mmCIF file of N, CA, C and O in Angstrom:
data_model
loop_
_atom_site.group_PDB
_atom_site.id
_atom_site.type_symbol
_atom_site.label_atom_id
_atom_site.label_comp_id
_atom_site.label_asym_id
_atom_site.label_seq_id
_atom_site.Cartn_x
_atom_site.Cartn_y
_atom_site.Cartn_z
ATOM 1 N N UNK A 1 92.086 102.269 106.408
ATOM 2 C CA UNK A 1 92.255 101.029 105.677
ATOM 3 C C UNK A 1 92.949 99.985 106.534
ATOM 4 O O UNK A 1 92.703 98.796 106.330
ATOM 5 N N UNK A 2 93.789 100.354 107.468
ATOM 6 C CA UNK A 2 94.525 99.297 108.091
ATOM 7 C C UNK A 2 94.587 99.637 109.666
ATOM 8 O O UNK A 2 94.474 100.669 110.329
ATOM 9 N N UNK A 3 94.791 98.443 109.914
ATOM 10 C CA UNK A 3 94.890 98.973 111.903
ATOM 11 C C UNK A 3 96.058 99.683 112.171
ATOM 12 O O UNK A 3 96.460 99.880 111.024
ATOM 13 N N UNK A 4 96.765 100.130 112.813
ATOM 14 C CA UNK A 4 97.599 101.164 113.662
ATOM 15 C C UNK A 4 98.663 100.808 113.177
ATOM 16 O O UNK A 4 99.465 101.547 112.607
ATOM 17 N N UNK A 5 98.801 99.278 113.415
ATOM 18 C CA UNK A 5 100.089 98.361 113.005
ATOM 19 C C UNK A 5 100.655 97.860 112.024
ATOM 20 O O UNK A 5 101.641 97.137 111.883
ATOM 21 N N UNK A 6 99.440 98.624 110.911
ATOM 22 C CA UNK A 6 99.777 98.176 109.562
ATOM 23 C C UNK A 6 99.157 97.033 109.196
ATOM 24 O O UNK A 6 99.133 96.920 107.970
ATOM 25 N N UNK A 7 98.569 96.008 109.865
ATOM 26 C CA UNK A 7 97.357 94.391 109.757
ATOM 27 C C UNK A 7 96.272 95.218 109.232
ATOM 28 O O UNK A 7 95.766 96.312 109.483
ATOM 29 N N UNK A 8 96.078 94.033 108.207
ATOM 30 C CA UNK A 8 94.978 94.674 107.833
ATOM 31 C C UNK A 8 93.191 94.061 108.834
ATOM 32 O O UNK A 8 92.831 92.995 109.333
ATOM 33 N N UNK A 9 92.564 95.423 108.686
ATOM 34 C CA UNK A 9 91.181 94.687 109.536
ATOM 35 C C UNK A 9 90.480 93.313 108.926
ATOM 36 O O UNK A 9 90.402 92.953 107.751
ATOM 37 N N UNK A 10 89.992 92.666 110.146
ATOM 38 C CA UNK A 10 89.061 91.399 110.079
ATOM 39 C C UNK A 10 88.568 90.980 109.026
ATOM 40 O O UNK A 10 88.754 89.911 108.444
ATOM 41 N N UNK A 11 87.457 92.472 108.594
ATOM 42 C CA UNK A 11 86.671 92.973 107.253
ATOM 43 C C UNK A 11 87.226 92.506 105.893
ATOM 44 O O UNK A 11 86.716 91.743 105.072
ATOM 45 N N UNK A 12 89.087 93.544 105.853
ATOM 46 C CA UNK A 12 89.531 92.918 104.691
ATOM 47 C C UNK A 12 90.028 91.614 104.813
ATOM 48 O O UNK A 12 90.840 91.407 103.912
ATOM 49 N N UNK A 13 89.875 90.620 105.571
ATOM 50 C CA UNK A 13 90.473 89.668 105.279
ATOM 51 C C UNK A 13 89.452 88.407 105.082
ATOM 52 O O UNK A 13 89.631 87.232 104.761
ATOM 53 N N UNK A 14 88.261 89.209 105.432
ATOM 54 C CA UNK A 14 86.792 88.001 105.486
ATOM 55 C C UNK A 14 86.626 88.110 103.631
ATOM 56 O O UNK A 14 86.503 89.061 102.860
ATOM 57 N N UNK A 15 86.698 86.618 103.452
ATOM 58 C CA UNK A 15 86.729 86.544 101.760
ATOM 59 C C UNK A 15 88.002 85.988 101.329
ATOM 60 O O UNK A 15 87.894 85.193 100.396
ATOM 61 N N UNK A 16 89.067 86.177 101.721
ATOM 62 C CA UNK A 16 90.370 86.449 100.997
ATOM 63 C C UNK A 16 90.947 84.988 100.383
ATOM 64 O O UNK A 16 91.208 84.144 101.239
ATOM 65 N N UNK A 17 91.094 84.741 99.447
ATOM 66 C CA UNK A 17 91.982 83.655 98.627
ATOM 67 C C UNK A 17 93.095 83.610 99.841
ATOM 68 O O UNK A 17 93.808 84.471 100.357
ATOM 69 N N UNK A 18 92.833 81.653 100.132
ATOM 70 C CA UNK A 18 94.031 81.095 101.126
ATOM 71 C C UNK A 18 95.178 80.385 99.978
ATOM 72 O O UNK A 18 94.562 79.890 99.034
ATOM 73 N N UNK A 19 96.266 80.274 99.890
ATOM 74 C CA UNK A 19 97.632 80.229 99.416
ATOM 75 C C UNK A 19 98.042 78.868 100.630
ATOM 76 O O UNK A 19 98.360 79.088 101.798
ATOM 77 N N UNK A 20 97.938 77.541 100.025
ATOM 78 C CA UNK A 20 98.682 76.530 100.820
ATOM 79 C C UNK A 20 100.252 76.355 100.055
ATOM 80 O O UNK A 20 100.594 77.069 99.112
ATOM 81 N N UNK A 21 100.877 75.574 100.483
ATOM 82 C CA UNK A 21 101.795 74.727 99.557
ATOM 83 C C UNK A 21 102.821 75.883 98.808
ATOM 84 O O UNK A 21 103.454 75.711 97.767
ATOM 85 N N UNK A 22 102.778 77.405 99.866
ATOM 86 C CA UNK A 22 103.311 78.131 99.570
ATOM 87 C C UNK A 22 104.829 78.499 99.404
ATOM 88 O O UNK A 22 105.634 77.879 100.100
ATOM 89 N N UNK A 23 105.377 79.666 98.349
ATOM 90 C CA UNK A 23 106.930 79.666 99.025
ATOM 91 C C UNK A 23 107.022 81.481 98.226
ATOM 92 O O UNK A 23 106.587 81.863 97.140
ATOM 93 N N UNK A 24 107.637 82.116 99.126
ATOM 94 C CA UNK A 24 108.113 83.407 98.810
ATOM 95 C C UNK A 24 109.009 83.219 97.227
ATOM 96 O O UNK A 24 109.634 82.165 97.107
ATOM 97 N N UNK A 25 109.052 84.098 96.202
ATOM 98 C CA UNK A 25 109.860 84.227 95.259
ATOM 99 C C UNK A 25 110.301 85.286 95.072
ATOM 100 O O UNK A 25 109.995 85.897 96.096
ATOM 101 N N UNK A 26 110.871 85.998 94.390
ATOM 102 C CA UNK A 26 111.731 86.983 94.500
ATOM 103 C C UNK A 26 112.116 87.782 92.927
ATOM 104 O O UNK A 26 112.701 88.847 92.730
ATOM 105 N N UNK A 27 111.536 86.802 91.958
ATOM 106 C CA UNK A 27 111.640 87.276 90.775
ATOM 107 C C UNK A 27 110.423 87.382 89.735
ATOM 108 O O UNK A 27 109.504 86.764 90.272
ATOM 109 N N UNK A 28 109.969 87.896 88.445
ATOM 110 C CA UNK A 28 111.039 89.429 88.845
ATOM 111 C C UNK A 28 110.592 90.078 89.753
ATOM 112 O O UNK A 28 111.212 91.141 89.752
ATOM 113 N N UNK A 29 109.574 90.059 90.861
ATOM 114 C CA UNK A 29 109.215 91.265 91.657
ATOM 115 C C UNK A 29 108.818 89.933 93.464
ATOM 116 O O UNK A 29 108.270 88.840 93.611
ATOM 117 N N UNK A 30 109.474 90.901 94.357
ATOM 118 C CA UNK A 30 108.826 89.867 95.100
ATOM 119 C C UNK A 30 107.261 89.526 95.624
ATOM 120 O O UNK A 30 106.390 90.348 95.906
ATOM 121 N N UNK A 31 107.183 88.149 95.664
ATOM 122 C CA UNK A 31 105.910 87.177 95.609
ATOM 123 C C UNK A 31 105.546 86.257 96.182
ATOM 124 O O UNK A 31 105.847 86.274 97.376
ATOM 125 N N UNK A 32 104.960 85.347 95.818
ATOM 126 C CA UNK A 32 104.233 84.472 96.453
ATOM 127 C C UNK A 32 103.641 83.484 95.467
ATOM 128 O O UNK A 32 102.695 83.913 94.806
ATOM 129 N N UNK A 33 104.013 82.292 95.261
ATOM 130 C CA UNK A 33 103.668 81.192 94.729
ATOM 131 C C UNK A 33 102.994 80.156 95.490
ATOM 132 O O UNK A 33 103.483 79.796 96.561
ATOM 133 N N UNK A 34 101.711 79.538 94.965
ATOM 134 C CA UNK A 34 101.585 78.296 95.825
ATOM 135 C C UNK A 34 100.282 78.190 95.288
ATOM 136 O O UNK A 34 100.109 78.925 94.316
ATOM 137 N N UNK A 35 99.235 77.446 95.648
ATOM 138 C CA UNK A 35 98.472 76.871 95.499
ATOM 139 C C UNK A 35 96.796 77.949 95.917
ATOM 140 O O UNK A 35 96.778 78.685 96.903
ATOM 141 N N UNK A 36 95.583 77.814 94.979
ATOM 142 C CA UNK A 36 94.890 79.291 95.758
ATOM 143 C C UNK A 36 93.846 78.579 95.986
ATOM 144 O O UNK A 36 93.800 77.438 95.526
ATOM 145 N N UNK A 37 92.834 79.074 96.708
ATOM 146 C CA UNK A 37 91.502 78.314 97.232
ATOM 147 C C UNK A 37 90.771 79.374 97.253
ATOM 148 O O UNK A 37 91.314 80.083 98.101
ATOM 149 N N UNK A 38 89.582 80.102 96.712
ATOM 150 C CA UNK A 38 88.777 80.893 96.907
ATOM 151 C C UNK A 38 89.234 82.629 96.413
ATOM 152 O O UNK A 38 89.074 83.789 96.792
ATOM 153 N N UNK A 39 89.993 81.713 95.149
ATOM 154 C CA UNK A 39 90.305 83.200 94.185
ATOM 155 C C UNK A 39 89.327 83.670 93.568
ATOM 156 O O UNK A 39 88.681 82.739 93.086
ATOM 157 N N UNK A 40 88.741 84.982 93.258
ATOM 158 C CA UNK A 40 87.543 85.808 92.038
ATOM 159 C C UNK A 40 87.917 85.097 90.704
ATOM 160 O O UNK A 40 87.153 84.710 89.820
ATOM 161 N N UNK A 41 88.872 85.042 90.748
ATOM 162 C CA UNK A 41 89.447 85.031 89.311
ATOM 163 C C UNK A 41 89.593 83.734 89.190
ATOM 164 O O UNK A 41 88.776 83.246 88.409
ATOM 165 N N UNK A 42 90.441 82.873 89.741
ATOM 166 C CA UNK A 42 91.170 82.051 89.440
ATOM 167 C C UNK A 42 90.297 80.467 90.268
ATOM 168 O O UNK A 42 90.727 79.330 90.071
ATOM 169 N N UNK A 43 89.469 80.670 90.866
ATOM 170 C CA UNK A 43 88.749 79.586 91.627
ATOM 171 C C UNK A 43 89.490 79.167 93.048
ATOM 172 O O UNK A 43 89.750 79.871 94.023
ATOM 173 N N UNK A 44 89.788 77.450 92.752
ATOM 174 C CA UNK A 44 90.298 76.940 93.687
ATOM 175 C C UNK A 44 91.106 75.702 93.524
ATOM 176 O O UNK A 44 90.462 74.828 92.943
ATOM 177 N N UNK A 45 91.973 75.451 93.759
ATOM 178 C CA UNK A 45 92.873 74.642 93.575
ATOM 179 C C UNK A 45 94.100 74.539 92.171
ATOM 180 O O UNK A 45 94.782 73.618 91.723
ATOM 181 N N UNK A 46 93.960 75.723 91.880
ATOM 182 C CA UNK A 46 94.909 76.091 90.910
ATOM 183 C C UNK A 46 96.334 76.500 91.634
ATOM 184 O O UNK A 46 96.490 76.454 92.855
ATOM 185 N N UNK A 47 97.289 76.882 90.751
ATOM 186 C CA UNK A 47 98.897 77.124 91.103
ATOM 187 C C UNK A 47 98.543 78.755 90.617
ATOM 188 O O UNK A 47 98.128 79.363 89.630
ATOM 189 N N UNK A 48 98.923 78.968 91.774
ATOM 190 C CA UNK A 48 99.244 80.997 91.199
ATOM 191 C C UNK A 48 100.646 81.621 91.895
ATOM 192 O O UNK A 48 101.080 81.522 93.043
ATOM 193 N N UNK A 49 101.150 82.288 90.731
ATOM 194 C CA UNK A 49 102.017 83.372 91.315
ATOM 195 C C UNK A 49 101.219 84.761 91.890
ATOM 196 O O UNK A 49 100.432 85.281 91.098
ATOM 197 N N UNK A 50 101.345 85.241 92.915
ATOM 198 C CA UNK A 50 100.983 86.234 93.237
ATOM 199 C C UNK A 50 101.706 87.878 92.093
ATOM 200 O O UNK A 50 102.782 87.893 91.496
ATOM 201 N N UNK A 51 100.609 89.081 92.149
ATOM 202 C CA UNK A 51 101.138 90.078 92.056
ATOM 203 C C UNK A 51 102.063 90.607 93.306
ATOM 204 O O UNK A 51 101.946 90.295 94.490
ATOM 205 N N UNK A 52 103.097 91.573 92.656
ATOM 206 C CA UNK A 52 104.071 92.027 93.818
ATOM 207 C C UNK A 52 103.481 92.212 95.271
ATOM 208 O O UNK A 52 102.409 92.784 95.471
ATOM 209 N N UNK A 53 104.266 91.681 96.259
ATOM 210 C CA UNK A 53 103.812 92.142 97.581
ATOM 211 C C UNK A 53 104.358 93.636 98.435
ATOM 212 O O UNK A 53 105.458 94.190 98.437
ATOM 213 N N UNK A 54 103.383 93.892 98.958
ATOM 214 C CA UNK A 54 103.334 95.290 99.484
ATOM 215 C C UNK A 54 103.553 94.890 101.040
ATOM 216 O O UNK A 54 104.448 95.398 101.716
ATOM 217 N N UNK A 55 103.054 94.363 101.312
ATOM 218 C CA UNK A 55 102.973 94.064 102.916
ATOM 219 C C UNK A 55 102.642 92.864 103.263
ATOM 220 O O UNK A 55 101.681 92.329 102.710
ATOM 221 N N UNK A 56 103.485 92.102 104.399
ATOM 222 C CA UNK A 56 103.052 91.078 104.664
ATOM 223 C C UNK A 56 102.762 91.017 106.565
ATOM 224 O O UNK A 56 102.969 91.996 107.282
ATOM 225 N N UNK A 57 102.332 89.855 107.013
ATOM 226 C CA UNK A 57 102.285 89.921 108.807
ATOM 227 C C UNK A 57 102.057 88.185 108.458
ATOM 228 O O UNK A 57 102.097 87.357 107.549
ATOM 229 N N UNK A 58 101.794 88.360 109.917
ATOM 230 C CA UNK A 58 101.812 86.613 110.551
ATOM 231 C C UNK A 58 100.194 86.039 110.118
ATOM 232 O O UNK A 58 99.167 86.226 110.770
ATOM 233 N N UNK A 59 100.335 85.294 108.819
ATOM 234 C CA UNK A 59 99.027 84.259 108.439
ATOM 235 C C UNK A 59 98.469 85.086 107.312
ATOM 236 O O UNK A 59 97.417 84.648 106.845
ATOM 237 N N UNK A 60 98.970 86.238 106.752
ATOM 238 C CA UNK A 60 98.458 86.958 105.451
ATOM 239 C C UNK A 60 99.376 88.444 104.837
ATOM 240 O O UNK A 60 100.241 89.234 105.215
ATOM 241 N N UNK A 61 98.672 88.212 103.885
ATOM 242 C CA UNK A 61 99.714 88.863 102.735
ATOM 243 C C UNK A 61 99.266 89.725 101.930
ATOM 244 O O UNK A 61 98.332 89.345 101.223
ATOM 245 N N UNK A 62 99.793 91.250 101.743
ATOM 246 C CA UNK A 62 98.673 92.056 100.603
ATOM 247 C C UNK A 62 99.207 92.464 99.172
ATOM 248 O O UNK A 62 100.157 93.247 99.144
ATOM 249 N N UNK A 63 98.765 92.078 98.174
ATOM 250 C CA UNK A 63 99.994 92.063 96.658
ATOM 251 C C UNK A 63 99.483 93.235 96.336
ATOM 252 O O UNK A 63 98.690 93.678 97.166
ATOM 253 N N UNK A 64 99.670 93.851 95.446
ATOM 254 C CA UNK A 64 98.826 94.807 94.623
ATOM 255 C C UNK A 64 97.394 94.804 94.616
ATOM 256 O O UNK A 64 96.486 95.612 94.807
ATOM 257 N N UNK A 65 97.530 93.592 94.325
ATOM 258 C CA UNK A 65 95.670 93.025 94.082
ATOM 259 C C UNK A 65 94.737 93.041 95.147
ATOM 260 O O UNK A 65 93.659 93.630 95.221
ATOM 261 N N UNK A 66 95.421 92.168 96.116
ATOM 262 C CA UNK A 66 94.377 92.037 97.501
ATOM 263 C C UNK A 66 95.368 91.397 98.063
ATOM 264 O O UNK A 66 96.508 91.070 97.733
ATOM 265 N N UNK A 67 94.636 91.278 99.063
ATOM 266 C CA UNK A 67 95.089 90.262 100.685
ATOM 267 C C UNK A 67 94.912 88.808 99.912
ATOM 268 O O UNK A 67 94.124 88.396 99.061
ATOM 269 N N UNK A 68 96.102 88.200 100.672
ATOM 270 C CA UNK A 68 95.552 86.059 100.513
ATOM 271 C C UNK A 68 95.774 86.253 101.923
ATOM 272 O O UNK A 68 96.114 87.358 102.344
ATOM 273 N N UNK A 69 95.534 84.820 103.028
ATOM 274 C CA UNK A 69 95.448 84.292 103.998
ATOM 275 C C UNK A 69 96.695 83.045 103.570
ATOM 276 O O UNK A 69 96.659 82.287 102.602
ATOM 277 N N UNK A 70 97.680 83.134 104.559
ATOM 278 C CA UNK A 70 98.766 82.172 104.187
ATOM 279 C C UNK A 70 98.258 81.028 105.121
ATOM 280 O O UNK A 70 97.827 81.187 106.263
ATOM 281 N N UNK A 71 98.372 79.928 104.490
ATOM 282 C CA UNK A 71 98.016 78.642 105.419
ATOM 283 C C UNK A 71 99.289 77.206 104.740
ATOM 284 O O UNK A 71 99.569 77.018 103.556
ATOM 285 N N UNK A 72 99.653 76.670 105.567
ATOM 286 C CA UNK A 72 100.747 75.335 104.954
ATOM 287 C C UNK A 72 101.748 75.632 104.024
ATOM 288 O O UNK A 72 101.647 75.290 102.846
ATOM 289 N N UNK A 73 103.045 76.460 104.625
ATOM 290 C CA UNK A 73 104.015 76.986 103.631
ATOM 291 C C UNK A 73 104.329 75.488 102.809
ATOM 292 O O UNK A 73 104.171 74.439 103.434
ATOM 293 N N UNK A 74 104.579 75.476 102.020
ATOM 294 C CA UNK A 74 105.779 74.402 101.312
ATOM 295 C C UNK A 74 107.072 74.086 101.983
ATOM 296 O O UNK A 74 107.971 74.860 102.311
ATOM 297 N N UNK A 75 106.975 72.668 102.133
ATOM 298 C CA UNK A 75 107.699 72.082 103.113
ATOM 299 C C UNK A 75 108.027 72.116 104.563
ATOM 300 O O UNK A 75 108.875 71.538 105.243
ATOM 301 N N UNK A 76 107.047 73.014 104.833
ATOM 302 C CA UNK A 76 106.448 72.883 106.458
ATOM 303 C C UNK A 76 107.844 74.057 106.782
ATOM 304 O O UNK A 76 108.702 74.081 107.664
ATOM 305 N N UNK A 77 107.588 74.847 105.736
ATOM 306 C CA UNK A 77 108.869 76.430 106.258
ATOM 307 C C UNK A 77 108.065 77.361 105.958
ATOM 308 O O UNK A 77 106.977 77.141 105.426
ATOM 309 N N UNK A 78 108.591 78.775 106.328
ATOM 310 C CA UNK A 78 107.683 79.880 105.787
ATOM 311 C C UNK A 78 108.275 80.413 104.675
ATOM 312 O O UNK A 78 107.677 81.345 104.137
ATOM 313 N N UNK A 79 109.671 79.911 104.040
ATOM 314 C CA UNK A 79 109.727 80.769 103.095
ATOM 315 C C UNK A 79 111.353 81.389 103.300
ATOM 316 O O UNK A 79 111.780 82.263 102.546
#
């Protein structure tokens, strides 16, 4: 399921809901708030809290649910 390093492969990330205008949260479970583009569910340009995160790396993120692709934290920080 994942490369050596714990990233997830190319594969899972071709598709994945991008998260702009983002910011880490912490309650009640830690997350991910921000803005989604190319959700199943939810479309594009809506506000979502993410389900809890499991793992994160540099430019993406995996909740319970799936992988997002992090792009333009909120306020030009990561969080």
């Amino acid at each position: 399921m994942h490369a050596n390093d714990g990233a997830p492969t190319v594969s899972q990330l071709e598709g994945a809901p991008v998260l702009t205008n983002w910011s880490r949260v912490r309650f009640p479970v830690r997350g991910f708030v921000g803005i989604v583009s190319g959700h199943p569910r939810f479309g594009s340009n809506k506000s979502v809290s993410t389900s809890q995160v499991w793992t994160e790396g540099n430019g993406w993120v995996r909740t319970l649910s799936r992988f997002y692709l992090l792009s333009d934290p909120e306020n030009g920080s990561n969080g």
